Amino acid sequence: MSLSRLLVAALIGAALAPAAHAQRATNLHARTAGELADLCAASPRGGLGDAQVNYCHGFAQGAVDVMLHDAGEKKPFCFPSPTPTRTETLGQFVRWVRADSSHASLPAAGGLHQFLTERYPCNR
């Protein structure tokens, strides 16, 4: 799996998740897992919260789609059944990043990948 390809797909996914009532143009970005966690932890009420949460969800969905596609049949992580909601999983991601300061400096897509492989390992 190419991390640069993963990052491009995640950024495209995030760009496709605009806030419904954006009042002004905003330059949101998530270069690191810490920046992504900050966006994911934003309150959707007021200010830029909706845009931040939408960016987080779009980035994560795009990244997960690419990770699973690139992996083929050997998945890097396996969601349980029933599958947790995106909001639940991203809340766990935020706690994971904040629990260990070294996680915050990881590249955003790489940090999300590491979290998912640790949190949802496949039975091998």
Coordinates of C-alpha atoms in Angstrom, one line a residue:
M1 CA 0.0 0.0 0.0
S2 CA 1.4 3.4 -1.0
L3 CA 1.1 5.9 1.8
S4 CA 1.1 8.8 -0.7
R5 CA -1.8 7.2 -2.6
L6 CA -3.6 6.7 0.7
L7 CA -3.1 10.3 1.7
V8 CA -4.3 11.5 -1.7
A9 CA -7.5 9.4 -1.5
A10 CA -8.1 10.5 2.1
L11 CA -7.8 14.2 1.1
I12 CA -10.2 13.7 -1.8
G13 CA -12.7 12.1 0.5
A14 CA -12.3 14.9 3.0
A15 CA -12.8 17.5 0.3
L16 CA -16.1 15.8 -0.7
A17 CA -17.5 16.3 2.8
P18 CA -18.2 20.0 2.9
A19 CA -20.1 21.7 5.8
A20 CA -23.8 22.3 4.9
H21 CA -23.9 25.9 5.8
A22 CA -20.3 27.2 5.7
Q23 CA -20.2 30.9 6.3
R24 CA -16.6 31.4 5.1
A25 CA -13.9 29.6 3.3
T26 CA -11.7 27.6 5.7
N27 CA -8.4 25.9 5.2
L28 CA -8.7 22.7 7.1
H29 CA -5.9 20.2 7.0
A30 CA -4.7 17.1 8.8
R31 CA -1.0 16.4 8.2
T32 CA -0.5 14.6 11.5
A33 CA -2.6 12.2 13.6
G34 CA -2.7 14.9 16.2
E35 CA -4.3 17.4 13.8
L36 CA -6.7 14.8 12.6
A37 CA -7.7 13.9 16.2
D38 CA -8.3 17.6 16.9
L39 CA -10.6 17.8 14.0
C40 CA -12.4 14.6 15.0
A41 CA -12.8 15.9 18.6
A42 CA -14.4 19.2 17.5
S43 CA -17.9 20.0 18.7
P44 CA -20.3 20.1 15.7
R45 CA -22.2 23.0 17.4
G46 CA -21.3 26.4 16.2
G47 CA -18.2 27.9 14.6
L48 CA -16.3 25.6 12.4
G49 CA -17.3 22.5 14.3
D50 CA -19.4 21.0 11.5
A51 CA -16.7 21.6 8.9
Q52 CA -14.1 20.0 11.2
V53 CA -16.1 16.9 12.0
N54 CA -17.1 16.5 8.3
Y55 CA -13.5 16.8 7.3
C56 CA -12.5 14.2 9.9
H57 CA -15.2 11.8 8.7
G58 CA -14.4 12.3 5.1
F59 CA -10.7 11.9 5.6
A60 CA -11.2 8.7 7.6
Q61 CA -13.7 7.2 5.2
G62 CA -11.4 7.8 2.2
A63 CA -8.3 6.5 4.1
V64 CA -10.2 3.3 5.2
D65 CA -11.5 2.7 1.7
V66 CA -8.0 2.9 0.2
M67 CA -6.4 0.8 3.0
L68 CA -9.0 -2.0 2.5
H69 CA -8.8 -1.8 -1.3
D70 CA -5.0 -1.9 -1.5
A71 CA -4.9 -4.8 1.0
G72 CA -6.8 -7.1 -1.3
E73 CA -7.8 -10.3 0.6
K74 CA -5.3 -9.8 3.4
K75 CA -7.1 -7.1 5.3
P76 CA -4.9 -5.0 7.7
F77 CA -7.8 -4.7 10.2
C78 CA -11.2 -6.3 10.7
F79 CA -14.2 -4.5 12.1
P80 CA -16.3 -6.6 14.5
S81 CA -19.9 -7.4 13.9
P82 CA -21.9 -5.4 14.6
T83 CA -19.6 -2.8 13.1
P84 CA -19.0 0.2 15.4
T85 CA -20.2 3.6 14.0
R86 CA -17.8 5.9 12.4
T87 CA -18.3 8.3 15.3
E88 CA -17.5 5.7 17.9
T89 CA -14.4 4.5 16.1
L90 CA -13.1 8.1 15.6
G91 CA -13.8 8.9 19.2
Q92 CA -11.6 5.9 20.1
F93 CA -9.0 7.2 17.6
V94 CA -9.0 10.6 19.4
R95 CA -8.4 8.8 22.8
W96 CA -5.7 6.7 21.3
V97 CA -3.8 9.7 19.9
R98 CA -4.1 11.6 23.2
A99 CA -3.1 8.6 25.3
D100 CA 0.5 8.5 23.8
S101 CA 2.1 11.8 22.7
S102 CA 4.2 9.9 20.1
H103 CA 1.0 9.0 18.2
A104 CA 0.2 12.7 17.6
S105 CA 3.3 13.2 15.3
L106 CA 2.5 10.3 13.0
P107 CA 1.3 11.2 9.5
A108 CA -2.5 11.4 9.6
A109 CA -3.3 8.4 7.4
G110 CA -0.4 6.4 8.9
G111 CA -1.7 7.1 12.4
L112 CA -5.2 6.1 11.5
H113 CA -3.8 2.9 10.0
Q114 CA -1.8 2.0 13.1
F115 CA -4.8 2.7 15.3
L116 CA -7.1 0.5 13.3
T117 CA -4.6 -2.4 13.1
E118 CA -4.1 -2.2 16.9
R119 CA -7.8 -1.8 17.8
Y120 CA -9.3 -4.1 15.2
P121 CA -6.8 -6.9 14.6
C122 CA -7.9 -9.7 12.3
N123 CA -8.0 -13.2 13.8
R124 CA -5.0 -14.8 12.1

